[in-house]
mmCIF file of C-alpha atoms in Angstrom:
data_model
loop_
_atom_site.group_PDB
_atom_site.id
_atom_site.type_symbol
_atom_site.label_atom_id
_atom_site.label_comp_id
_atom_site.label_asym_id
_atom_site.label_seq_id
_atom_site.Cartn_x
_atom_site.Cartn_y
_atom_site.Cartn_z
ATOM 1 C CA GLU A 1 -90.324 74.976 -74.725
ATOM 2 C CA ARG A 2 -92.557 72.149 -73.699
ATOM 3 C CA SER A 3 -91.156 68.878 -72.428
ATOM 4 C CA GLY A 4 -90.612 66.338 -75.197
ATOM 5 C CA TRP A 5 -90.353 68.864 -78.009
ATOM 6 C CA VAL A 6 -86.551 68.773 -77.891
ATOM 7 C CA VAL A 7 -84.412 65.858 -76.804
ATOM 8 C CA HIS A 8 -80.711 65.886 -76.015
ATOM 9 C CA ALA A 9 -79.906 64.217 -79.310
ATOM 10 C CA GLN A 10 -81.216 67.309 -81.089
ATOM 11 C CA ALA A 11 -78.849 69.644 -79.227
ATOM 12 C CA ASP A 12 -76.266 69.502 -82.033
ATOM 13 C CA ARG A 13 -78.843 70.866 -84.514
ATOM 14 C CA ILE A 14 -79.858 73.654 -82.184
ATOM 15 C CA VAL A 15 -76.335 75.174 -82.018
ATOM 16 C CA GLY A 16 -75.223 73.889 -85.407
ATOM 17 C CA ARG A 17 -72.235 71.946 -84.031
ATOM 18 C CA ALA A 18 -71.332 69.368 -81.414
ATOM 19 C CA ALA A 19 -73.077 70.400 -78.251
ATOM 20 C CA LEU A 20 -74.009 69.373 -74.766
ATOM 21 C CA ALA A 21 -77.516 69.786 -73.324
ATOM 22 C CA ALA A 22 -79.102 69.665 -69.905
ATOM 23 C CA ASP A 23 -82.788 69.918 -68.949
ATOM 24 C CA LEU A 24 -84.580 70.664 -65.715
ATOM 25 C CA PRO A 25 -88.409 70.350 -65.281
ATOM 26 C CA ALA A 26 -90.008 73.530 -63.971
ATOM 27 C CA PRO A 27 -91.988 72.951 -60.784
ATOM 28 C CA LEU A 28 -95.802 73.417 -60.835
ATOM 29 C CA SER A 29 -95.865 73.408 -64.651
ATOM 30 C CA ASP A 30 -95.385 71.155 -67.606
ATOM 31 C CA TRP A 31 -92.475 73.229 -68.888
ATOM 32 C CA THR A 32 -88.846 72.050 -68.974
ATOM 33 C CA LEU A 33 -85.789 74.309 -68.878
ATOM 34 C CA LEU A 34 -83.288 73.222 -71.521
ATOM 35 C CA VAL A 35 -79.681 74.489 -71.568
ATOM 36 C CA VAL A 36 -77.649 73.832 -74.700
ATOM 37 C CA GLU A 37 -73.938 74.761 -75.135
ATOM 38 C CA SER A 38 -71.335 73.766 -77.656
ATOM 39 C CA ARG A 39 -68.890 71.110 -76.532
ATOM 40 C CA THR A 40 -65.954 73.423 -77.200
ATOM 41 C CA ASP A 41 -67.277 76.122 -74.884
ATOM 42 C CA ALA A 42 -68.495 73.656 -72.279
ATOM 43 C CA LEU A 43 -65.194 71.778 -72.054
ATOM 44 C CA ALA A 44 -62.927 74.846 -72.383
ATOM 45 C CA PRO A 45 -62.406 75.249 -68.592
ATOM 46 C CA ALA A 46 -61.556 71.553 -68.246
ATOM 47 C CA ARG A 47 -59.117 71.725 -71.167
ATOM 48 C CA ALA A 48 -57.515 74.887 -69.709
ATOM 49 C CA LEU A 49 -57.189 73.177 -66.331
ATOM 50 C CA SER A 50 -55.613 70.130 -68.006
ATOM 51 C CA LYS A 51 -53.101 72.336 -69.809
ATOM 52 C CA ARG A 52 -52.218 74.130 -66.591
ATOM 53 C CA LEU A 53 -51.803 70.810 -64.801
ATOM 54 C CA LEU A 54 -49.569 69.474 -67.571
ATOM 55 C CA ALA A 55 -47.508 72.685 -67.572
ATOM 56 C CA THR A 56 -47.200 72.549 -63.783
ATOM 57 C CA MET A 57 -46.166 68.902 -63.873
ATOM 58 C CA GLY A 58 -43.591 69.648 -66.570
ATOM 59 C CA LEU A 59 -42.187 72.553 -64.558
ATOM 60 C CA VAL A 60 -42.037 70.426 -61.413
ATOM 61 C CA LEU A 61 -40.302 67.659 -63.351
ATOM 62 C CA MET A 62 -37.737 70.083 -64.802
ATOM 63 C CA LEU A 63 -37.154 71.586 -61.364
ATOM 64 C CA ALA A 64 -36.718 68.126 -59.859
ATOM 65 C CA LEU A 65 -34.241 67.174 -62.586
ATOM 66 C CA GLY A 66 -32.326 70.429 -62.021
ATOM 67 C CA LEU A 67 -32.184 69.902 -58.268
ATOM 68 C CA ALA A 68 -31.133 66.302 -58.771
ATOM 69 C CA THR A 69 -28.350 67.427 -61.119
ATOM 70 C CA ILE A 70 -27.156 70.064 -58.656
ATOM 71 C CA GLY A 71 -27.329 67.594 -55.785
ATOM 72 C CA ALA A 72 -25.438 64.980 -57.755
ATOM 73 C CA ARG A 73 -22.805 67.552 -58.700
ATOM 74 C CA ARG A 74 -22.419 68.586 -55.049
ATOM 75 C CA VAL A 75 -21.789 64.966 -54.164
ATOM 76 C CA VAL A 76 -19.763 63.915 -57.191
ATOM 77 C CA GLN A 77 -17.425 66.941 -57.325
ATOM 78 C CA PRO A 78 -16.166 66.644 -53.715
ATOM 79 C CA LEU A 79 -15.756 62.895 -54.124
ATOM 80 C CA SER A 80 -13.873 63.438 -57.380
ATOM 81 C CA GLU A 81 -11.605 66.028 -55.722
ATOM 82 C CA LEU A 82 -11.026 63.702 -52.780
ATOM 83 C CA THR A 83 -10.197 60.806 -55.111
ATOM 84 C CA ASP A 84 -7.700 62.939 -57.046
ATOM 85 C CA ALA A 85 -6.118 64.134 -53.792
ATOM 86 C CA ILE A 86 -5.759 60.561 -52.506
ATOM 87 C CA ARG A 87 -4.081 59.510 -55.750
ATOM 88 C CA SER A 88 -1.780 62.515 -55.532
ATOM 89 C CA LEU A 89 -0.994 61.776 -51.886
ATOM 90 C CA ALA A 90 0.045 58.255 -52.816
ATOM 91 C CA HIS A 91 2.864 59.719 -54.926
ATOM 92 C CA ASP A 92 3.629 62.968 -53.111
ATOM 93 C CA ALA A 93 3.242 63.822 -49.416
ATOM 94 C CA ASP A 94 2.941 67.496 -50.394
ATOM 95 C CA ALA A 95 -0.353 66.837 -52.181
ATOM 96 C CA ARG A 96 -2.818 69.703 -52.384
ATOM 97 C CA GLN A 97 -5.536 70.191 -49.798
ATOM 98 C CA VAL A 98 -9.134 69.258 -50.602
ATOM 99 C CA PRO A 99 -11.537 72.250 -50.584
ATOM 100 C CA VAL A 100 -14.091 72.060 -47.757
ATOM 101 C CA ARG A 101 -17.338 73.088 -49.462
ATOM 102 C CA SER A 102 -19.954 72.232 -46.825
ATOM 103 C CA ASP A 103 -20.583 71.351 -43.187
ATOM 104 C CA ASP A 104 -22.136 67.958 -43.919
ATOM 105 C CA GLU A 105 -20.553 64.506 -43.990
ATOM 106 C CA LEU A 106 -18.632 65.295 -47.186
ATOM 107 C CA GLY A 107 -17.241 68.466 -45.640
ATOM 108 C CA ARG A 108 -16.171 66.596 -42.517
ATOM 109 C CA LEU A 109 -14.612 63.910 -44.704
ATOM 110 C CA ALA A 110 -12.601 66.580 -46.556
ATOM 111 C CA GLU A 111 -11.469 68.118 -43.247
ATOM 112 C CA ALA A 112 -10.416 64.695 -41.960
ATOM 113 C CA PHE A 113 -8.439 64.048 -45.144
ATOM 114 C CA ASN A 114 -6.711 67.434 -44.905
ATOM 115 C CA ARG A 115 -5.742 66.727 -41.291
ATOM 116 C CA MET A 116 -4.440 63.300 -42.268
ATOM 117 C CA ALA A 117 -2.429 64.774 -45.151
ATOM 118 C CA GLY A 118 -1.021 67.450 -42.839
ATOM 119 C CA ASP A 119 -0.082 64.859 -40.214
ATOM 120 C CA LEU A 120 1.562 62.717 -42.881
ATOM 121 C CA HIS A 121 3.523 65.693 -44.190
ATOM 122 C CA GLN A 122 4.600 66.595 -40.647
ATOM 123 C CA ALA A 123 5.603 62.991 -39.960
ATOM 124 C CA GLN A 124 7.688 62.961 -43.125
ATOM 125 C CA ASP A 125 9.369 66.225 -42.109
ATOM 126 C CA ASP A 126 10.020 64.825 -38.634
ATOM 127 C CA LEU A 127 11.563 61.706 -40.144
ATOM 128 C CA VAL A 128 13.811 63.781 -42.397
ATOM 129 C CA GLU A 129 14.809 65.961 -39.441
ATOM 130 C CA ALA A 130 15.507 62.905 -37.299
ATOM 131 C CA GLU A 131 17.678 61.353 -39.996
ATOM 132 C CA LYS A 132 19.470 64.660 -40.513
ATOM 133 C CA PHE A 133 20.137 65.101 -36.804
ATOM 134 C CA ALA A 134 21.234 61.490 -36.480
ATOM 135 C CA PHE A 135 23.733 61.905 -39.323
ATOM 136 C CA VAL A 136 25.040 65.219 -38.024
ATOM 137 C CA GLY A 137 25.197 63.839 -34.495
ATOM 138 C CA GLU A 138 27.200 60.789 -35.528
ATOM 139 C CA LEU A 139 29.542 62.902 -37.617
ATOM 140 C CA ALA A 140 29.880 65.533 -34.911
ATOM 141 C CA ALA A 141 30.590 62.984 -32.201
ATOM 142 C CA GLY A 142 33.315 61.365 -34.275
ATOM 143 C CA VAL A 143 34.969 64.685 -35.062
ATOM 144 C CA ALA A 144 34.618 65.951 -31.495
ATOM 145 C CA HIS A 145 36.222 62.890 -29.925
ATOM 146 C CA GLU A 146 39.087 63.075 -32.396
ATOM 147 C CA ILE A 147 39.955 66.691 -31.674
ATOM 148 C CA ARG A 148 39.046 66.935 -27.983
ATOM 149 C CA THR A 149 42.352 65.416 -26.858
ATOM 150 C CA SER A 150 44.340 67.682 -29.160
ATOM 151 C CA LEU A 151 42.441 70.703 -27.886
ATOM 152 C CA GLY A 152 43.300 69.750 -24.323
ATOM 153 C CA VAL A 153 46.977 69.694 -25.229
ATOM 154 C CA LEU A 154 46.689 73.051 -27.019
ATOM 155 C CA ARG A 155 44.849 74.605 -24.067
ATOM 156 C CA SER A 156 47.534 73.468 -21.621
ATOM 157 C CA SER A 157 50.280 74.643 -23.950
ATOM 158 C CA ALA A 158 48.663 78.071 -24.354
ATOM 159 C CA GLN A 159 48.365 78.454 -20.583
ATOM 160 C CA LEU A 160 52.001 77.416 -20.034
ATOM 161 C CA LEU A 161 53.127 79.768 -22.787
ATOM 162 C CA ARG A 162 51.282 82.687 -21.215
ATOM 163 C CA GLN A 163 52.635 81.896 -17.750
ATOM 164 C CA SER A 164 56.215 81.485 -18.993
ATOM 165 C CA LEU A 165 56.362 84.907 -20.605
ATOM 166 C CA PRO A 166 58.658 87.253 -18.695
ATOM 167 C CA ALA A 167 57.182 90.347 -17.122
ATOM 168 C CA ASP A 168 58.916 92.550 -19.678
ATOM 169 C CA ALA A 169 57.732 90.468 -22.622
ATOM 170 C CA ASN A 170 56.625 92.222 -25.770
ATOM 171 C CA ALA A 171 52.981 93.323 -25.524
ATOM 172 C CA GLU A 172 52.251 91.865 -28.934
ATOM 173 C CA THR A 173 53.613 88.481 -27.844
ATOM 174 C CA ALA A 174 51.416 88.498 -24.738
ATOM 175 C CA GLU A 175 48.400 89.457 -26.834
ATOM 176 C CA LEU A 176 49.068 86.595 -29.246
ATOM 177 C CA ALA A 177 49.322 84.157 -26.337
ATOM 178 C CA ASP A 178 46.001 85.392 -24.939
ATOM 179 C CA MET A 179 44.421 85.152 -28.393
ATOM 180 C CA LEU A 180 45.663 81.577 -28.737
ATOM 181 C CA GLY A 181 44.094 80.633 -25.417
ATOM 182 C CA ALA A 182 40.801 82.333 -26.330
ATOM 183 C CA GLU A 183 40.598 80.569 -29.696
ATOM 184 C CA VAL A 184 41.333 77.196 -28.105
ATOM 185 C CA SER A 185 38.527 77.837 -25.609
ATOM 186 C CA ARG A 186 36.183 78.795 -28.454
ATOM 187 C CA LEU A 187 37.018 75.569 -30.288
ATOM 188 C CA GLY A 188 36.365 73.692 -27.069
ATOM 189 C CA ASN A 189 32.888 75.227 -26.929
ATOM 190 C CA VAL A 190 32.300 74.147 -30.526
ATOM 191 C CA VAL A 191 33.305 70.594 -29.605
ATOM 192 C CA ASP A 192 30.893 70.667 -26.662
ATOM 193 C CA ASP A 193 28.122 71.824 -29.016
ATOM 194 C CA LEU A 194 28.926 68.996 -31.417
ATOM 195 C CA LEU A 195 28.730 66.441 -28.627
ATOM 196 C CA THR A 196 25.438 67.933 -27.479
ATOM 197 C CA LEU A 197 23.979 67.242 -30.936
ATOM 198 C CA HIS A 198 24.839 63.572 -30.423
ATOM 199 C CA ARG A 199 22.962 63.427 -27.133
ATOM 200 C CA ARG A 200 21.027 60.168 -26.820
ATOM 201 C CA ASP A 201 19.932 60.228 -23.171
ATOM 202 C CA PRO A 202 16.153 59.812 -22.699
ATOM 203 C CA LEU A 203 14.330 62.999 -21.794
ATOM 204 C CA ARG A 204 13.361 63.504 -18.157
ATOM 205 C CA LEU A 205 9.996 65.141 -18.747
ATOM 206 C CA GLU A 206 8.096 66.851 -15.956
ATOM 207 C CA PRO A 207 5.236 69.371 -15.765
ATOM 208 C CA THR A 208 6.900 72.785 -15.754
ATOM 209 C CA ALA A 209 5.615 76.344 -15.776
ATOM 210 C CA VAL A 210 6.743 77.941 -19.027
ATOM 211 C CA SER A 211 8.391 80.887 -17.260
ATOM 212 C CA GLU A 212 10.648 78.774 -14.998
ATOM 213 C CA PRO A 213 13.403 77.933 -17.533
ATOM 214 C CA ILE A 214 12.990 81.403 -19.074
ATOM 215 C CA LEU A 215 13.740 83.184 -15.790
ATOM 216 C CA ARG A 216 16.810 81.022 -15.136
ATOM 217 C CA ALA A 217 18.068 81.631 -18.680
ATOM 218 C CA ILE A 218 17.617 85.403 -18.332
ATOM 219 C CA ASP A 219 19.569 85.383 -15.054
ATOM 220 C CA PHE A 220 22.359 83.525 -16.863
ATOM 221 C CA VAL A 221 22.667 85.979 -19.784
ATOM 222 C CA LEU A 222 22.035 89.240 -17.900
ATOM 223 C CA PRO A 223 25.761 89.960 -17.285
ATOM 224 C CA LYS A 224 26.457 89.637 -21.011
ATOM 225 C CA ALA A 225 23.458 91.835 -21.843
ATOM 226 C CA ARG A 226 24.505 94.543 -19.372
ATOM 227 C CA GLU A 227 28.046 94.459 -20.704
ATOM 228 C CA LYS A 228 26.669 95.324 -24.148
ATOM 229 C CA ASN A 229 23.991 97.699 -22.801
ATOM 230 C CA VAL A 230 21.144 95.538 -24.123
ATOM 231 C CA ALA A 231 17.815 95.443 -22.271
ATOM 232 C CA VAL A 232 16.113 92.065 -21.791
ATOM 233 C CA ARG A 233 12.393 92.338 -20.965
ATOM 234 C CA PHE A 234 10.142 89.601 -19.620
ATOM 235 C CA ASP A 235 6.969 90.054 -17.576
ATOM 236 C CA PRO A 236 5.681 86.639 -16.452
ATOM 237 C CA PRO A 237 1.909 86.583 -15.913
ATOM 238 C CA ALA A 238 0.297 85.664 -12.616
ATOM 239 C CA GLU A 239 -1.171 82.512 -14.180
ATOM 240 C CA GLU A 240 0.455 80.509 -16.930
ATOM 241 C CA ALA A 241 0.342 77.129 -18.607
ATOM 242 C CA ARG A 242 2.492 74.158 -17.683
ATOM 243 C CA VAL A 243 4.258 72.088 -20.325
ATOM 244 C CA ARG A 244 5.918 68.674 -20.452
ATOM 245 C CA CYS A 245 9.645 69.242 -20.776
ATOM 246 C CA GLU A 246 13.103 68.716 -19.351
ATOM 247 C CA PRO A 247 13.602 72.148 -17.740
ATOM 248 C CA GLU A 248 17.405 72.202 -18.046
ATOM 249 C CA LEU A 249 17.285 71.554 -21.786
ATOM 250 C CA VAL A 250 14.596 74.181 -22.356
ATOM 251 C CA GLN A 251 16.717 76.606 -20.335
ATOM 252 C CA GLN A 252 19.610 75.929 -22.736
ATOM 253 C CA VAL A 253 17.243 76.596 -25.648
ATOM 254 C CA VAL A 254 16.286 79.984 -24.188
ATOM 255 C CA VAL A 255 19.935 80.802 -23.445
ATOM 256 C CA ASN A 256 20.890 80.078 -27.067
ATOM 257 C CA LEU A 257 18.086 82.256 -28.418
ATOM 258 C CA LEU A 258 18.899 85.098 -26.009
ATOM 259 C CA VAL A 259 22.639 84.993 -26.711
ATOM 260 C CA ASN A 260 21.985 85.027 -30.461
ATOM 261 C CA ALA A 261 19.708 88.051 -30.055
ATOM 262 C CA ILE A 262 22.182 89.925 -27.832
ATOM 263 C CA GLN A 263 25.016 89.272 -30.269
ATOM 264 C CA ALA A 264 22.911 90.360 -33.262
ATOM 265 C CA ILE A 265 21.795 93.786 -32.018
ATOM 266 C CA ASP A 266 23.731 96.964 -31.338
ATOM 267 C CA ALA A 267 24.290 98.575 -27.958
ATOM 268 C CA GLY A 268 21.097 100.092 -26.626
ATOM 269 C CA GLY A 269 18.940 97.448 -28.319
ATOM 270 C CA HIS A 270 16.111 95.449 -26.796
ATOM 271 C CA VAL A 271 15.315 91.757 -26.457
ATOM 272 C CA GLU A 272 11.795 90.775 -25.461
ATOM 273 C CA VAL A 273 10.572 87.425 -24.164
ATOM 274 C CA GLY A 274 6.846 86.726 -23.996
ATOM 275 C CA LEU A 275 4.529 83.781 -23.447
ATOM 276 C CA LEU A 276 2.304 82.308 -26.139
ATOM 277 C CA PRO A 277 -1.287 81.402 -25.169
ATOM 278 C CA PRO A 278 -2.183 77.691 -25.128
ATOM 279 C CA ARG A 279 -3.679 76.388 -28.376
ATOM 280 C CA ASP A 280 -4.056 73.000 -30.053
ATOM 281 C CA GLY A 281 -2.447 71.238 -27.088
ATOM 282 C CA PHE A 282 0.669 73.452 -27.089
ATOM 283 C CA ALA A 283 1.957 76.439 -25.122
ATOM 284 C CA GLY A 284 5.254 78.256 -25.323
ATOM 285 C CA PHE A 285 7.137 81.513 -25.641
ATOM 286 C CA HIS A 286 8.758 83.849 -28.133
ATOM 287 C CA VAL A 287 12.131 85.617 -28.182
ATOM 288 C CA SER A 288 12.173 88.829 -30.238
ATOM 289 C CA ASP A 289 14.796 91.491 -30.856
ATOM 290 C CA ASP A 290 15.076 94.788 -32.724
ATOM 291 C CA GLY A 291 18.282 93.898 -34.539
ATOM 292 C CA PRO A 292 18.877 93.515 -38.293
ATOM 293 C CA GLY A 293 16.948 90.233 -38.489
ATOM 294 C CA ILE A 294 17.741 87.109 -40.494
ATOM 295 C CA PRO A 295 18.711 87.665 -44.159
ATOM 296 C CA PRO A 296 15.986 86.399 -46.528
ATOM 297 C CA ASP A 297 18.337 83.916 -48.199
ATOM 298 C CA LEU A 298 19.009 82.227 -44.839
ATOM 299 C CA ARG A 299 15.505 82.120 -43.383
ATOM 300 C CA GLU A 300 14.647 78.706 -44.829
ATOM 301 C CA ARG A 301 18.001 77.205 -43.776
ATOM 302 C CA ILE A 302 18.632 78.933 -40.466
ATOM 303 C CA PHE A 303 18.152 75.735 -38.405
ATOM 304 C CA GLN A 304 20.517 73.670 -40.536
ATOM 305 C CA PRO A 305 23.990 72.856 -39.170
ATOM 306 C CA PHE A 306 26.756 75.379 -39.874
ATOM 307 C CA VAL A 307 24.335 78.009 -41.215
ATOM 308 C CA THR A 308 24.733 81.348 -39.449
ATOM 309 C CA ALA A 309 23.976 85.008 -40.073
ATOM 310 C CA ARG A 310 26.700 86.196 -37.679
ATOM 311 C CA PRO A 311 30.251 86.739 -38.948
ATOM 312 C CA GLY A 312 32.535 84.339 -37.128
ATOM 313 C CA GLY A 313 29.632 82.197 -35.945
ATOM 314 C CA VAL A 314 29.738 78.416 -36.163
ATOM 315 C CA GLY A 315 26.056 77.821 -36.894
ATOM 316 C CA LEU A 316 25.322 75.077 -34.358
ATOM 317 C CA GLY A 317 23.314 76.986 -31.752
ATOM 318 C CA LEU A 318 20.004 76.999 -33.622
ATOM 319 C CA THR A 319 20.628 73.435 -34.787
ATOM 320 C CA PHE A 320 20.865 72.423 -31.134
ATOM 321 C CA VAL A 321 17.692 74.404 -30.367
ATOM 322 C CA LYS A 322 15.830 72.669 -33.193
ATOM 323 C CA ARG A 323 17.062 69.268 -32.018
ATOM 324 C CA VAL A 324 15.916 69.812 -28.434
ATOM 325 C CA ILE A 325 12.465 71.053 -29.448
ATOM 326 C CA HIS A 326 12.133 68.210 -31.957
ATOM 327 C CA ASP A 327 12.985 65.672 -29.235
ATOM 328 C CA HIS A 328 10.250 67.244 -27.093
ATOM 329 C CA ARG A 329 7.770 66.810 -29.992
ATOM 330 C CA GLY A 330 7.406 70.572 -29.973
ATOM 331 C CA ARG A 331 7.490 73.256 -32.645
ATOM 332 C CA ILE A 332 9.855 76.130 -33.363
ATOM 333 C CA ARG A 333 9.385 78.782 -36.043
ATOM 334 C CA LEU A 334 11.144 81.868 -37.292
ATOM 335 C CA GLN A 335 8.203 84.242 -37.628
ATOM 336 C CA PRO A 336 8.042 87.295 -39.902
ATOM 337 C CA ALA A 337 8.618 90.507 -37.950
ATOM 338 C CA PRO A 338 8.689 94.171 -39.002
ATOM 339 C CA HIS A 339 12.063 94.594 -37.292
ATOM 340 C CA GLY A 340 14.637 92.133 -36.050
ATOM 341 C CA ALA A 341 13.982 88.423 -35.572
ATOM 342 C CA ARG A 342 11.203 86.595 -33.727
ATOM 343 C CA PHE A 343 11.517 82.932 -32.767
ATOM 344 C CA GLU A 344 8.462 81.103 -31.406
ATOM 345 C CA VAL A 345 8.778 77.874 -29.413
ATOM 346 C CA GLU A 346 5.815 75.654 -28.509
ATOM 347 C CA LEU A 347 5.858 72.596 -26.239
ATOM 348 C CA LEU A 348 3.190 70.031 -25.425
ATOM 349 C CA LEU A 349 0.887 70.995 -22.584
ATOM 350 C CA ALA A 350 1.079 68.956 -19.404
ATOM 351 C CA ALA A 351 -1.776 66.471 -18.976
ATOM 352 C CA ASP A 352 -3.698 68.569 -16.434
ATOM 353 C CA GLU A 353 -3.424 71.635 -18.692
ATOM 354 C CA GLU A 354 -4.756 69.631 -21.638
ATOM 355 C CA ASN A 355 -7.779 68.610 -19.572
ATOM 356 C CA GLU A 356 -8.456 72.217 -18.561
ATOM 357 C CA GLU A 357 -8.136 73.408 -22.178
ATOM 358 C CA ALA A 358 -10.597 70.737 -23.326
#
């Protein structure tokens, strides 16, 4: 087509509908190249691109809203759980723990709250224990002082009675006199235990290797163990932790646990003492035996005064043990064991040991 024959305004009539046209003069001639295309076909790629852009933007917006919702839920849910736990803690020290769902600030906040709740619960238990021991100690001291004088008179009378018996006295009479003296001595030991519960002297703490009071306690109970044919095993390691304690009191704790174990098991039984590795600022030991163990109905109350699993027992030995460890700010537990009983005692590490552990 020659230039000027068709103008752009005539493009619509060429294709019979709305159209777009473009012309380009041919070099070295008077001809012009004219390209005509309907608007629909010409703009189709642009419209398709617009639709894809709109769809992409919509998808991105939906994805952003979804991520925002998930993010908000991850923030709101832990905060809601923490708020509920704080409200519960205000009314009950046994409030539930907050789930730790992440390692970020919210997770660390939940961990801090759980530690605080645990410390509060432990402090409440310690306060209850302290009040319980204080009450028992006051009561025990009053009773002990009242009967100590009478026991002294009975002990002297029993000794005089036994000495005054003629050589040809009836064997049954002599046995009764000996039994009277033995029972008076046993009651005297009970009185001593009661007075020990009322002990108010400040602790004389010193850094002590864990095995030191254990070895002295084992030496003390070995004659009783051999008499009953019970083996006591303890292999102290070459290196061990040092704890802050009053060694004589801890020795009494070990003696009580060993005597209880020896009395509980049959001839030929075994008692084992072992050290516990340092952890969380504590180190300690365990005393285990292969006897009948503690009855299930007594396990929760075994440290309470006058609770005992041994026929004829008074039930003050473990109360004394609990009191001593409590005064040391330590921990004592009756652990589950497949056979027999296992008591674990933990005491605070000495300062130099704490630095090494850190």
